[in-house]
Tab-separated table of C-alpha atoms and ligand atoms in Angstrom:
chain	number	residue	atom	x	y	z
U	1	MET	CA	17.751	13.250	62.669
U	2	LYS	CA	17.358	10.149	60.081
U	3	ARG	CA	14.044	11.097	59.110
U	4	PHE	CA	14.600	14.605	58.049
U	5	LEU	CA	17.928	13.324	56.730
U	6	SER	CA	16.272	10.952	54.323
U	7	ARG	CA	13.226	14.006	53.991
U	8	GLU	CA	15.478	16.100	52.980
U	9	PHE	CA	16.900	13.879	50.776
U	10	LYS	CA	13.779	13.410	48.930
U	11	LEU	CA	13.654	16.620	48.609
U	12	ALA	CA	16.308	17.001	46.660
U	13	LEU	CA	16.013	14.448	44.532
U	14	ALA	CA	12.923	15.471	43.583
U	15	ALA	CA	13.416	18.405	42.611
U	16	SER	CA	17.022	17.162	40.765
U	17	PHE	CA	14.594	14.632	38.611
U	18	ALA	CA	11.766	17.523	38.324
U	19	ALA	CA	15.469	19.777	36.902
U	20	ALA	CA	16.141	16.303	34.908
U	21	ALA	CA	12.349	16.731	33.498
U	22	LEU	CA	12.812	19.580	32.725
U	23	LEU	CA	16.209	20.147	31.113
U	24	GLY	CA	14.961	17.020	29.396
U	25	SER	CA	12.579	18.585	27.713
U	26	CYS	CA	13.721	22.008	26.636
U	27	ALA	CA	16.293	19.841	24.784
U	28	LYS	CA	13.778	18.029	23.262
U	29	ALA	CA	11.594	21.083	22.537
U	30	ALA	CA	14.921	23.525	21.083
U	31	LYS	CA	16.423	20.303	18.862
U	32	ALA	CA	14.218	21.417	15.783
U	33	ALA	CA	13.751	17.387	13.989
U	34	ASP	CA	16.525	17.078	12.152
U	35	PRO	CA	14.838	17.123	7.736
U	36	LEU	CA	16.970	14.793	6.792
U	37	SER	CA	15.984	12.767	9.271
U	38	VAL	CA	13.277	10.363	7.474
U	39	ALA	CA	10.657	8.082	8.633
U	40	VAL	CA	9.495	5.461	6.943
U	41	PHE	CA	6.288	3.765	8.897
U	42	VAL	CA	4.563	0.690	7.437
U	43	PRO	CA	1.201	0.633	8.511
U	44	GLY	CA	0.837	-3.499	8.878
U	45	VAL	CA	4.362	-6.136	8.000
U	46	ALA	CA	6.559	-5.499	4.919
U	47	SER	CA	8.124	-8.773	4.737
U	48	GLY	CA	5.153	-10.100	2.255
U	49	ASN	CA	2.668	-6.909	0.676
U	50	PRO	CA	4.813	-6.052	-2.172
U	51	ILE	CA	3.212	-2.128	-2.151
U	52	TYR	CA	5.296	-2.199	1.242
U	53	GLU	CA	8.559	-3.808	0.512
U	54	MET	CA	8.188	-1.582	-2.664
U	55	LEU	CA	8.014	1.677	-0.130
U	56	VAL	CA	11.208	0.615	1.888
U	57	ALA	CA	13.211	-0.866	-1.198
U	58	GLY	CA	11.872	3.276	-2.593
U	59	ALA	CA	13.278	5.092	0.437
U	60	GLU	CA	16.171	2.996	1.123
U	61	LYS	CA	17.429	4.438	-2.152
U	62	ALA	CA	16.656	7.880	-2.373
U	63	VAL	CA	18.572	8.727	0.980
U	64	ALA	CA	21.092	5.965	0.028
U	65	GLU	CA	21.956	8.908	-2.241
U	66	THR	CA	21.384	11.942	-0.344
U	67	PRO	CA	24.856	12.790	1.688
U	68	GLY	CA	23.639	13.381	5.090
U	69	ALA	CA	20.440	11.415	5.415
U	70	SER	CA	19.278	8.915	7.135
U	71	ILE	CA	16.449	6.459	7.523
U	72	LYS	CA	15.013	4.023	9.923
U	73	VAL	CA	11.442	1.335	9.063
U	74	ILE	CA	8.890	1.515	11.764
U	75	GLU	CA	6.326	-1.249	10.916
U	76	ALA	CA	3.121	-0.254	12.819
U	77	GLY	CA	1.101	-4.664	12.806
U	78	HIS	CA	-1.578	-5.326	11.230
U	79	ASP	CA	-4.071	-3.502	14.719
U	80	GLN	CA	-4.704	-0.848	12.340
U	81	SER	CA	-6.600	1.072	15.793
U	82	ALA	CA	-2.895	1.278	17.243
U	83	TRP	CA	-1.638	3.090	14.024
U	84	LEU	CA	-2.060	6.826	15.514
U	85	ASP	CA	0.024	5.925	18.409
U	86	SER	CA	2.058	4.497	16.889
U	87	LEU	CA	2.305	7.427	14.026
U	88	ARG	CA	2.583	9.941	17.373
U	89	ASP	CA	5.173	8.057	19.376
U	90	THR	CA	7.092	8.044	15.724
U	91	VAL	CA	6.072	12.181	15.233
U	92	ALA	CA	6.830	12.779	18.905
U	93	SER	CA	10.396	11.817	19.474
U	94	GLY	CA	11.670	14.238	17.537
U	95	GLU	CA	14.384	11.867	15.458
U	96	PHE	CA	12.233	12.612	12.723
U	97	GLY	CA	12.150	15.410	9.831
U	98	LEU	CA	9.809	13.372	7.056
U	99	ILE	CA	7.586	11.002	7.855
U	100	VAL	CA	6.969	8.551	4.310
U	101	SER	CA	4.270	5.918	4.176
U	102	SER	CA	1.878	4.572	1.946
U	103	ASN	CA	-1.995	3.436	2.483
U	104	PRO	CA	-5.026	5.305	2.316
U	105	SER	CA	-6.054	5.554	5.362
U	106	LEU	CA	-2.706	7.324	6.079
U	107	PRO	CA	-3.232	11.540	4.723
U	108	GLU	CA	-6.340	11.050	7.364
U	109	LEU	CA	-4.317	10.105	10.840
U	110	CYS	CA	-0.797	12.759	9.878
U	111	ALA	CA	-3.823	16.204	9.430
U	112	LYS	CA	-4.322	15.137	12.951
U	113	LEU	CA	-0.501	15.645	13.775
U	114	THR	CA	-0.254	18.133	11.102
U	115	GLY	CA	-0.934	20.942	13.932
U	116	ASP	CA	1.224	19.891	17.310
U	117	TYR	CA	4.252	19.661	14.998
U	118	PRO	CA	4.422	21.964	12.506
U	119	ALA	CA	7.944	20.973	11.130
U	120	ILE	CA	7.543	18.341	10.095
U	121	ARG	CA	6.427	17.019	6.553
U	122	PHE	CA	4.673	13.485	4.761
U	123	ILE	CA	5.028	11.867	2.272
U	124	VAL	CA	1.826	9.008	1.048
U	125	ALA	CA	1.507	7.035	-1.682
U	126	ASP	CA	-1.409	4.782	-3.128
U	127	ALA	CA	-2.317	7.740	-0.393
U	128	TYR	CA	-5.924	10.703	-1.084
U	129	LEU	CA	-5.456	13.775	0.351
U	130	PRO	CA	-5.631	17.728	-0.908
U	131	GLY	CA	-5.083	21.131	0.530
U	132	ASN	CA	-2.580	20.391	3.831
U	133	PRO	CA	0.074	21.949	3.874
U	134	ALA	CA	2.769	19.803	5.199
U	135	ILE	CA	1.042	16.579	3.158
U	136	HIS	CA	1.433	15.252	0.191
U	137	THR	CA	0.127	12.356	-1.283
U	138	VAL	CA	0.007	10.077	-4.692
U	139	LEU	CA	-3.141	7.783	-5.727
U	140	TYR	CA	-2.167	5.768	-8.500
U	141	ASN	CA	-4.760	4.467	-10.962
U	142	GLN	CA	-6.447	1.167	-9.792
U	143	LYS	CA	-9.266	1.817	-11.747
U	144	GLU	CA	-6.649	0.982	-14.798
U	145	GLN	CA	-4.680	-1.319	-12.882
U	146	GLY	CA	-7.852	-3.557	-11.587
U	147	TYR	CA	-8.580	-3.048	-15.127
U	148	ILE	CA	-5.292	-4.269	-16.865
U	149	VAL	CA	-5.976	-8.137	-14.978
U	150	GLY	CA	-9.453	-8.134	-15.888
U	151	TYR	CA	-9.004	-8.057	-19.048
U	152	LEU	CA	-6.646	-10.747	-18.739
U	153	ALA	CA	-8.576	-13.066	-16.329
U	154	ALA	CA	-11.347	-12.743	-18.964
U	155	LEU	CA	-9.130	-14.102	-21.626
U	156	VAL	CA	-8.243	-16.642	-19.524
U	157	THR	CA	-11.312	-18.454	-18.358
U	158	LYS	CA	-12.955	-18.297	-21.920
U	159	ALA	CA	-10.437	-20.004	-23.520
U	160	ARG	CA	-10.619	-22.779	-21.035
U	161	SER	CA	-14.393	-23.137	-20.108
U	162	PRO	CA	-15.561	-22.040	-23.401
U	163	GLY	CA	-19.633	-22.275	-22.321
U	164	ALA	CA	-20.250	-21.480	-18.720
U	165	PRO	CA	-21.569	-18.259	-17.870
U	166	PRO	CA	-18.890	-16.599	-16.966
U	167	ALA	CA	-17.230	-15.524	-13.192
U	168	ALA	CA	-14.136	-14.466	-11.883
U	169	GLY	CA	-13.773	-14.276	-7.986
U	170	MET	CA	-11.762	-11.914	-5.905
U	171	VAL	CA	-10.574	-12.462	-1.688
U	172	VAL	CA	-10.120	-9.039	-0.126
U	173	ALA	CA	-8.382	-8.547	3.322
U	174	GLN	CA	-11.389	-5.854	4.253
U	175	ARG	CA	-14.196	-3.756	2.585
U	176	TYR	CA	-12.328	0.201	2.037
U	177	PRO	CA	-12.876	3.291	-0.456
U	178	THR	CA	-10.192	2.385	-3.275
U	179	LEU	CA	-11.211	-1.213	-3.185
U	180	ASP	CA	-14.547	-0.221	-3.556
U	181	ARG	CA	-14.199	2.376	-5.525
U	182	LEU	CA	-11.047	2.151	-7.977
U	183	ILE	CA	-9.566	-1.372	-7.885
U	184	ILE	CA	-13.575	-3.384	-8.098
U	185	PRO	CA	-15.040	-1.685	-10.362
U	186	GLY	CA	-11.320	-1.504	-12.626
U	187	PHE	CA	-11.321	-5.047	-12.802
U	188	GLU	CA	-15.605	-5.848	-13.871
U	189	ALA	CA	-14.600	-3.293	-16.368
U	190	GLY	CA	-11.780	-5.076	-17.443
U	191	LEU	CA	-14.424	-8.910	-17.395
U	192	ARG	CA	-17.298	-7.003	-18.879
U	193	ALA	CA	-14.746	-5.558	-21.654
U	194	VAL	CA	-14.145	-9.298	-22.794
U	195	ASP	CA	-17.468	-10.222	-22.626
U	196	PRO	CA	-20.251	-7.875	-20.907
U	197	GLY	CA	-21.832	-10.910	-19.584
U	198	PHE	CA	-19.191	-11.954	-16.506
U	199	SER	CA	-20.292	-12.394	-13.058
U	200	LEU	CA	-17.845	-11.409	-9.826
U	201	GLN	CA	-17.223	-13.770	-6.732
U	202	LEU	CA	-16.956	-11.079	-4.340
U	203	ARG	CA	-15.053	-13.071	-0.239
U	204	GLU	CA	-13.661	-11.138	2.354
U	205	VAL	CA	-11.061	-12.310	4.973
U	206	GLY	CA	-10.827	-9.644	7.232
U	207	ASN	CA	-7.174	-9.228	7.675
U	208	TRP	CA	-4.749	-8.287	6.181
U	209	TYR	CA	-2.640	-12.163	6.978
U	210	ASP	CA	-4.680	-15.036	7.581
U	211	SER	CA	-3.340	-17.416	4.149
U	212	ALA	CA	-4.656	-20.404	5.464
U	213	LYS	CA	-8.806	-17.811	5.781
U	214	ALA	CA	-7.117	-16.705	2.428
U	215	ALA	CA	-7.098	-20.210	0.506
U	216	GLU	CA	-10.458	-22.005	2.086
U	217	LEU	CA	-12.097	-18.653	0.236
U	218	ALA	CA	-10.093	-19.404	-2.551
U	219	GLY	CA	-10.924	-22.908	-2.498
U	220	SER	CA	-14.679	-22.601	-2.420
U	221	LEU	CA	-14.673	-20.643	-5.747
U	222	TYR	CA	-12.722	-22.473	-7.138
U	223	GLY	CA	-14.494	-25.432	-6.931
U	224	SER	CA	-17.451	-23.762	-7.699
U	225	GLY	CA	-16.198	-23.260	-11.648
U	226	VAL	CA	-13.925	-20.073	-11.193
U	227	GLU	CA	-11.091	-20.327	-12.866
U	228	VAL	CA	-9.162	-16.870	-11.862
U	229	ILE	CA	-8.671	-15.070	-8.811
U	230	LEU	CA	-7.836	-11.505	-8.380
U	231	PRO	CA	-6.842	-11.616	-4.398
U	232	ILE	CA	-6.203	-8.021	-2.509
U	233	ALA	CA	-5.321	-9.792	0.617
U	234	GLY	CA	-1.703	-8.644	1.330
U	235	GLY	CA	-0.486	-12.024	3.178
U	236	GLY	CA	-3.643	-13.498	3.281
U	237	GLY	CA	-2.430	-13.411	-1.109
U	238	GLN	CA	-0.300	-16.765	-0.719
U	239	GLY	CA	-3.157	-18.896	0.591
U	240	VAL	CA	-5.000	-18.278	-2.496
U	241	VAL	CA	-1.891	-18.773	-4.933
U	242	ALA	CA	-1.849	-22.138	-3.041
U	243	ALA	CA	-5.893	-22.770	-3.210
U	244	ALA	CA	-4.739	-22.103	-7.239
U	245	LYS	CA	-1.457	-24.647	-7.234
U	246	GLU	CA	-3.696	-27.444	-5.267
U	247	ARG	CA	-6.164	-27.385	-7.975
U	248	GLY	CA	-5.006	-26.426	-11.132
U	249	LYS	CA	-6.374	-23.087	-11.485
U	250	SER	CA	-4.962	-19.361	-11.942
U	251	VAL	CA	-4.033	-16.175	-9.704
U	252	VAL	CA	-3.737	-12.049	-11.567
U	253	TRP	CA	-1.964	-10.078	-8.776
U	254	PHE	CA	-1.708	-6.694	-8.021
U	255	ASP	CA	1.333	-4.685	-7.460
U	256	GLY	CA	3.770	-6.064	-7.990
U	257	ALA	CA	7.242	-9.526	-7.463
U	258	GLY	CA	3.693	-11.904	-7.897
U	259	TYR	CA	5.618	-14.370	-9.829
U	260	SER	CA	7.645	-15.070	-7.295
U	261	LEU	CA	5.104	-16.711	-5.485
U	262	ASP	CA	4.272	-19.797	-8.057
U	263	PRO	CA	5.509	-20.013	-11.348
U	264	VAL	CA	2.727	-21.912	-13.433
U	265	ALA	CA	-0.576	-20.091	-10.539
U	266	VAL	CA	0.089	-16.907	-11.742
U	267	VAL	CA	-1.194	-15.942	-15.164
U	268	GLY	CA	-0.785	-12.242	-14.412
U	269	CYS	CA	0.880	-8.843	-12.563
U	270	ALA	CA	0.019	-6.082	-12.729
U	271	THR	CA	2.047	-2.902	-11.037
U	272	VAL	CA	2.038	-0.363	-9.401
U	273	ALA	CA	6.174	1.416	-9.754
U	274	GLN	CA	5.924	2.460	-6.050
U	275	ASP	CA	8.973	1.983	-5.491
U	276	ARG	CA	10.225	3.879	-8.299
U	277	LEU	CA	7.560	6.518	-7.129
U	278	VAL	CA	9.049	6.807	-3.391
U	279	TYR	CA	12.218	6.867	-4.644
U	280	GLU	CA	11.254	10.560	-6.666
U	281	ARG	CA	9.399	11.790	-4.740
U	282	LEU	CA	11.951	11.575	-0.938
U	283	LYS	CA	14.275	12.510	-3.073
U	284	ALA	CA	12.600	15.618	-3.946
U	285	ALA	CA	11.667	16.877	-0.681
U	286	LEU	CA	15.808	15.335	0.475
U	287	GLY	CA	16.361	17.583	-1.872
U	288	GLY	CA	15.009	20.435	-0.332
U	289	ASP	CA	11.495	20.599	-3.064
U	290	GLY	CA	8.922	22.166	-0.499
U	291	SER	CA	6.361	22.512	-3.922
U	292	ILE	CA	5.365	19.358	-3.419
U	293	TYR	CA	3.432	19.520	0.231
U	294	GLY	CA	-0.609	20.379	-0.278
U	295	ARG	CA	-0.294	18.952	-3.686
U	296	ALA	CA	-2.295	15.762	-3.764
U	297	ASP	CA	-1.025	14.106	-7.699
U	298	ILE	CA	-2.521	11.183	-9.484
U	299	VAL	CA	-0.730	9.142	-11.459
U	300	SER	CA	-1.684	6.638	-14.359
U	301	ALA	CA	-0.901	3.906	-17.389
U	302	ARG	CA	-0.027	7.202	-19.171
U	303	ASP	CA	2.995	8.398	-16.788
U	304	GLY	CA	4.324	4.658	-16.389
U	305	TYR	CA	3.455	4.761	-13.205
U	306	VAL	CA	0.568	1.841	-13.341
U	307	GLY	CA	0.899	-1.345	-15.619
U	308	PHE	CA	1.692	-5.361	-16.217
U	309	ASP	CA	4.488	-7.266	-15.653
U	310	ALA	CA	4.512	-9.783	-18.556
U	311	GLU	CA	7.960	-11.629	-17.084
U	312	GLY	CA	6.839	-14.149	-15.796
U	313	ALA	CA	7.399	-17.909	-16.116
U	314	GLY	CA	3.269	-17.934	-15.822
U	315	TYR	CA	3.008	-15.308	-18.833
U	316	ALA	CA	4.260	-17.050	-20.779
U	317	ALA	CA	3.461	-20.404	-20.812
U	318	LEU	CA	-0.590	-18.570	-21.922
U	319	PRO	CA	-1.908	-19.228	-25.751
U	320	ALA	CA	-0.032	-16.700	-27.812
U	321	ASP	CA	-3.473	-15.730	-28.685
U	322	ILE	CA	-4.642	-14.616	-24.940
U	323	ARG	CA	-1.321	-12.937	-24.731
U	324	ALA	CA	-1.492	-10.995	-28.081
U	325	GLY	CA	-4.875	-9.751	-26.660
U	326	LEU	CA	-3.373	-9.072	-23.407
U	327	GLU	CA	-1.015	-6.573	-24.939
U	328	ALA	CA	-3.642	-4.823	-27.351
U	329	ALA	CA	-5.567	-3.973	-23.955
U	330	LEU	CA	-2.883	-1.924	-22.560
U	331	ALA	CA	-1.879	-0.789	-25.891
U	332	GLY	CA	-4.828	0.884	-25.530
U	333	LEU	CA	-4.949	1.646	-22.271
U	334	ALA	CA	-1.806	4.069	-22.764
U	335	SER	CA	-3.679	5.570	-25.599
U	336	GLY	CA	-6.560	6.714	-23.314
U	337	SER	CA	-8.817	3.987	-24.617
U	338	PRO	CA	-11.110	3.417	-21.919
U	339	ASP	CA	-9.591	6.616	-20.295
U	340	PHE	CA	-10.313	5.944	-16.998
U	341	SER	CA	-8.582	9.272	-15.580
U	342	PHE	CA	-10.035	10.929	-13.238
U	343	ASP	CA	-8.615	15.143	-11.090
U	344	THR	CA	-10.387	14.262	-7.553
U	345	PHE	CA	-10.917	11.530	-5.818
D	1	LIG	N1	-2.378	-3.699	1.627
D	1	LIG	C1	-1.535	-4.809	1.774
D	1	LIG	O1	-0.430	-5.542	0.778
D	1	LIG	N2	-1.297	-5.230	2.554
D	1	LIG	C2	-1.630	-5.082	3.952
D	1	LIG	O2	-1.346	-5.223	4.718
D	1	LIG	C3	-2.638	-3.598	3.490
D	1	LIG	N3	-3.398	-3.657	4.242
D	1	LIG	C4	-3.333	-1.640	3.937
D	1	LIG	C5	-4.520	-1.831	5.643
D	1	LIG	C6	-6.490	-0.691	4.966
D	1	LIG	C7	-6.861	0.294	6.389
D	1	LIG	C8	-6.082	-0.573	4.082
D	1	LIG	C9	-7.372	0.846	3.386
D	1	LIG	C10	-5.693	-0.680	2.349
D	1	LIG	C11	-4.607	-1.811	3.121
D	1	LIG	N4	-3.340	-2.029	2.049
D	1	LIG	C12	-3.076	-3.207	2.133
D	1	LIG	C13	-3.728	-2.419	0.967
D	1	LIG	C14	-3.219	-1.517	-0.253
D	1	LIG	O3	-3.611	0.105	0.689
D	1	LIG	C15	-3.712	-1.007	-1.544
D	1	LIG	O4	-5.215	-1.581	-1.614
D	1	LIG	C16	-2.971	-2.968	-2.061
D	1	LIG	O5	-1.982	-3.469	-1.492
D	1	LIG	C17	-3.199	-3.084	-4.005
D	1	LIG	O6	-3.089	-2.075	-4.531
């Protein structure tokens, strides 16, 4: 009797679990994701990475200005092999109608999910993927961005060591297409616009966070006579600044917030207006503008999305002729000379 009851009890329990599971999944399937519910998916960590800090700031502003909209920031961490699962979990939660992110490798991951979750929309900055009707991407012309700091690095180097064979450095986290096809060629074009004899010394950290390793690589470049380094290393860039400080050398910075790291070592910062761009695109999307999806836009210095931040103590302290030289180069770029424009990537 006891055994019979307990089996019956187990069956009843199993049946009620099954019913609950069914109801749960029906409820989830029936609940259309709220188009005003936004997830900001950060492929990495936001802190110490201006490109991600601006992503979050821009998205927060757009959501704050849109009645009924809500936002949640999800940091996917440094393990790139975990990003797809993390993105899938975010999408499958049913909590979000719109995912906003930033990273060249993201559109490909989003495209793996749009088939299973056709109602979800994606906006990805710092990326390029045309033709997927659920995804909008915007790529910055980072050839221009590289050119700006390359030009400045060259002027500073030539002024400090006029006789030496001219060389500049880069400390990068890893190789990827926008680095290889835009940032490096742009930086080299800037260096060589000042002196065609410039060589570029490039060192690779292997990740986006190891500032000790980045400091070590920068230290050896500075030790070999390099005056100026451009880090493209996320949080590792802080190690490059520390190495520059120690040796009285210089850093040119990328994306934003460069001067706050050190008022002397950081002598220039080529910017992307990622906060404004994310704000504008998300605001439009939340306002019901569906025309952005399927589109892969490219924005540039001419539209004001790539530029130079002159408001830094390290820049102000440079000799006036160097600042005048850079400002002439910036004016040239804004009027299309040199012309680094491209229509597809
Ligand atoms: N840039 C960062 O500042 N921090 C990061 O953690 C970071 N992670 C990246 C991961 C991958 C797989 C790729 C392709 C790029 C990453 N970037 C990161 C670089 C970013 O997209 C951009 O190129 C640089 O910020 C320069 O603008």
